[in-house]
PDB file of C-alpha atoms in Angstrom:
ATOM      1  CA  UNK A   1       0.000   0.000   0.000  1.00 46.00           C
ATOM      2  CA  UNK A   2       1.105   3.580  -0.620  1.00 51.00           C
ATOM      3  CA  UNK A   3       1.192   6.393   1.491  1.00 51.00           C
ATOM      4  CA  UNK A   4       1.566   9.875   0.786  1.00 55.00           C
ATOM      5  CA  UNK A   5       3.124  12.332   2.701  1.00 54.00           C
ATOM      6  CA  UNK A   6       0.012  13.491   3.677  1.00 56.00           C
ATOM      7  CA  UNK A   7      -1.179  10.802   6.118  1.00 59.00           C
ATOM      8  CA  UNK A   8       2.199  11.094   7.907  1.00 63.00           C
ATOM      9  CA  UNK A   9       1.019  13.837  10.125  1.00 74.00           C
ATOM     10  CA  UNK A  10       0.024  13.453  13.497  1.00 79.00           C
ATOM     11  CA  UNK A  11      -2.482  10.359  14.417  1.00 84.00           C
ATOM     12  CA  UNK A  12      -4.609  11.119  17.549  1.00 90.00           C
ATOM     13  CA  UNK A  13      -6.090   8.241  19.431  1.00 91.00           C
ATOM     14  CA  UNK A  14      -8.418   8.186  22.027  1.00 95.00           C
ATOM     15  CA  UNK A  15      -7.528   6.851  25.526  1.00 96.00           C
ATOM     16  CA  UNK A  16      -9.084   3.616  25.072  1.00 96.00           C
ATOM     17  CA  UNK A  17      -6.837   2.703  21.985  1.00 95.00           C
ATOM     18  CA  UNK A  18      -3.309   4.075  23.935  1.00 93.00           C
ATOM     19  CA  UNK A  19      -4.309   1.844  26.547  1.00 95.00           C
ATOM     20  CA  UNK A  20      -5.258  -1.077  24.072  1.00 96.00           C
ATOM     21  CA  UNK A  21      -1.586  -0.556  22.643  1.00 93.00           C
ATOM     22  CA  UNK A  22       0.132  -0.209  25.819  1.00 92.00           C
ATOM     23  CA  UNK A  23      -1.577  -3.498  26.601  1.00 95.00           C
ATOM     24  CA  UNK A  24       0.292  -4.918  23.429  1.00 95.00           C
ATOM     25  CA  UNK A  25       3.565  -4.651  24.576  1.00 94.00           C
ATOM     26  CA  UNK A  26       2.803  -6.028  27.871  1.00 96.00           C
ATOM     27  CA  UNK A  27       1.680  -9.058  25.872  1.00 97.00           C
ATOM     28  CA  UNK A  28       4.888  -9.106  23.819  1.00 96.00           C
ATOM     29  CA  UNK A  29       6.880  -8.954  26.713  1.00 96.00           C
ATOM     30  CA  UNK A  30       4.673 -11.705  28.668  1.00 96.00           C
ATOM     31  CA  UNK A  31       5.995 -13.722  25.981  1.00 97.00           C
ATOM     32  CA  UNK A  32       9.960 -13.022  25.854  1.00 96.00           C
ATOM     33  CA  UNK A  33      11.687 -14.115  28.878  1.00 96.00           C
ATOM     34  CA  UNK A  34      13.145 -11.178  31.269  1.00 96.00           C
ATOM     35  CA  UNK A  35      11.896  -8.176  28.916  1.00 96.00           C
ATOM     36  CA  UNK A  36       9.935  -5.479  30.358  1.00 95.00           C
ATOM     37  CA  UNK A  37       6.963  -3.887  28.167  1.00 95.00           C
ATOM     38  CA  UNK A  38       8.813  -0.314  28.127  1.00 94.00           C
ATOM     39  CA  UNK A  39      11.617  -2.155  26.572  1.00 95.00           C
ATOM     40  CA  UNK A  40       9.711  -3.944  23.506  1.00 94.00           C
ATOM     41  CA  UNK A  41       8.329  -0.683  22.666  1.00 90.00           C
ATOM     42  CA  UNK A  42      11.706   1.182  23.064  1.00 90.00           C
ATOM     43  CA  UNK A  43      13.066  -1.666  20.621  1.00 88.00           C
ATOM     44  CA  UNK A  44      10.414  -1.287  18.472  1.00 87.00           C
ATOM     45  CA  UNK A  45      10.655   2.466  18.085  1.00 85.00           C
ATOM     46  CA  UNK A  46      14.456   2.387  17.692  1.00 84.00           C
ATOM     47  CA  UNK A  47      14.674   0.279  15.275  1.00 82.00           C
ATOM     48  CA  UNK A  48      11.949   1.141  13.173  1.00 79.00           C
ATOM     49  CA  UNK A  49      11.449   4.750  13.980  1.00 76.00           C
ATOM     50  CA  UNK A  50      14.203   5.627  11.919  1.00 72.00           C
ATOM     51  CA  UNK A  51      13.905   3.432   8.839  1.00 71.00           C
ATOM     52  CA  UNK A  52      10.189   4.806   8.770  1.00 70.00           C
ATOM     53  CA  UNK A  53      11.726   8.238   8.988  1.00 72.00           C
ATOM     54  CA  UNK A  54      13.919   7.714   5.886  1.00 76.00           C
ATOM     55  CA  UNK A  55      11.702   6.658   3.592  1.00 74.00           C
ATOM     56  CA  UNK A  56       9.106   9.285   4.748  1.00 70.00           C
ATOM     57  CA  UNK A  57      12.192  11.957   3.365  1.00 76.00           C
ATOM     58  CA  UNK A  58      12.477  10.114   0.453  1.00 79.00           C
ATOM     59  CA  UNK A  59       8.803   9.798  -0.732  1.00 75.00           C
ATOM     60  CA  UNK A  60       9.087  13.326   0.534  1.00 75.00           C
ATOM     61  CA  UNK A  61      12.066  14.619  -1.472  1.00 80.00           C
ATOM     62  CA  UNK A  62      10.481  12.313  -4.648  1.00 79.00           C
ATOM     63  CA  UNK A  63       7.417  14.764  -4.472  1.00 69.00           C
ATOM     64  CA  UNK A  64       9.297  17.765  -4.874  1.00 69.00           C
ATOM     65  CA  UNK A  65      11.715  16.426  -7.186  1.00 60.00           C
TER      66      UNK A  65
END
């Protein structure tokens, strides 16, 4: 699927659905031996936080190019 650079801006989510994804990572974390849920989500961001932010500058510098 393709997204433009549009839908990148900022998402706002009610309280029910933070809480539904700060349930996630407890489950994640349930199921690794020794990890914490503030750690899966640290992991998570930090490793794809900035491969997400790359290709939003590319499709970004593609658009102006």
């Amino acid at each position: 699927m393709e997204v433009n650079s549009k839908e990148w801006g900022f998402i706002r989510m009610s309280e029910q659905e933070e809480d539904l994804i700060r349930r996630i990572w407890g489950l994640i974390a349930g199921r690794i031996p020794g990890r914490k849920p503030e750690e899966i989500e640290r992991f998570w961001v930090m490793r794809h936080g900035e491969s997400f932010a790359e290709k939003r500058l590319k499709r970004a510098a593609g658009e102006r190019g």
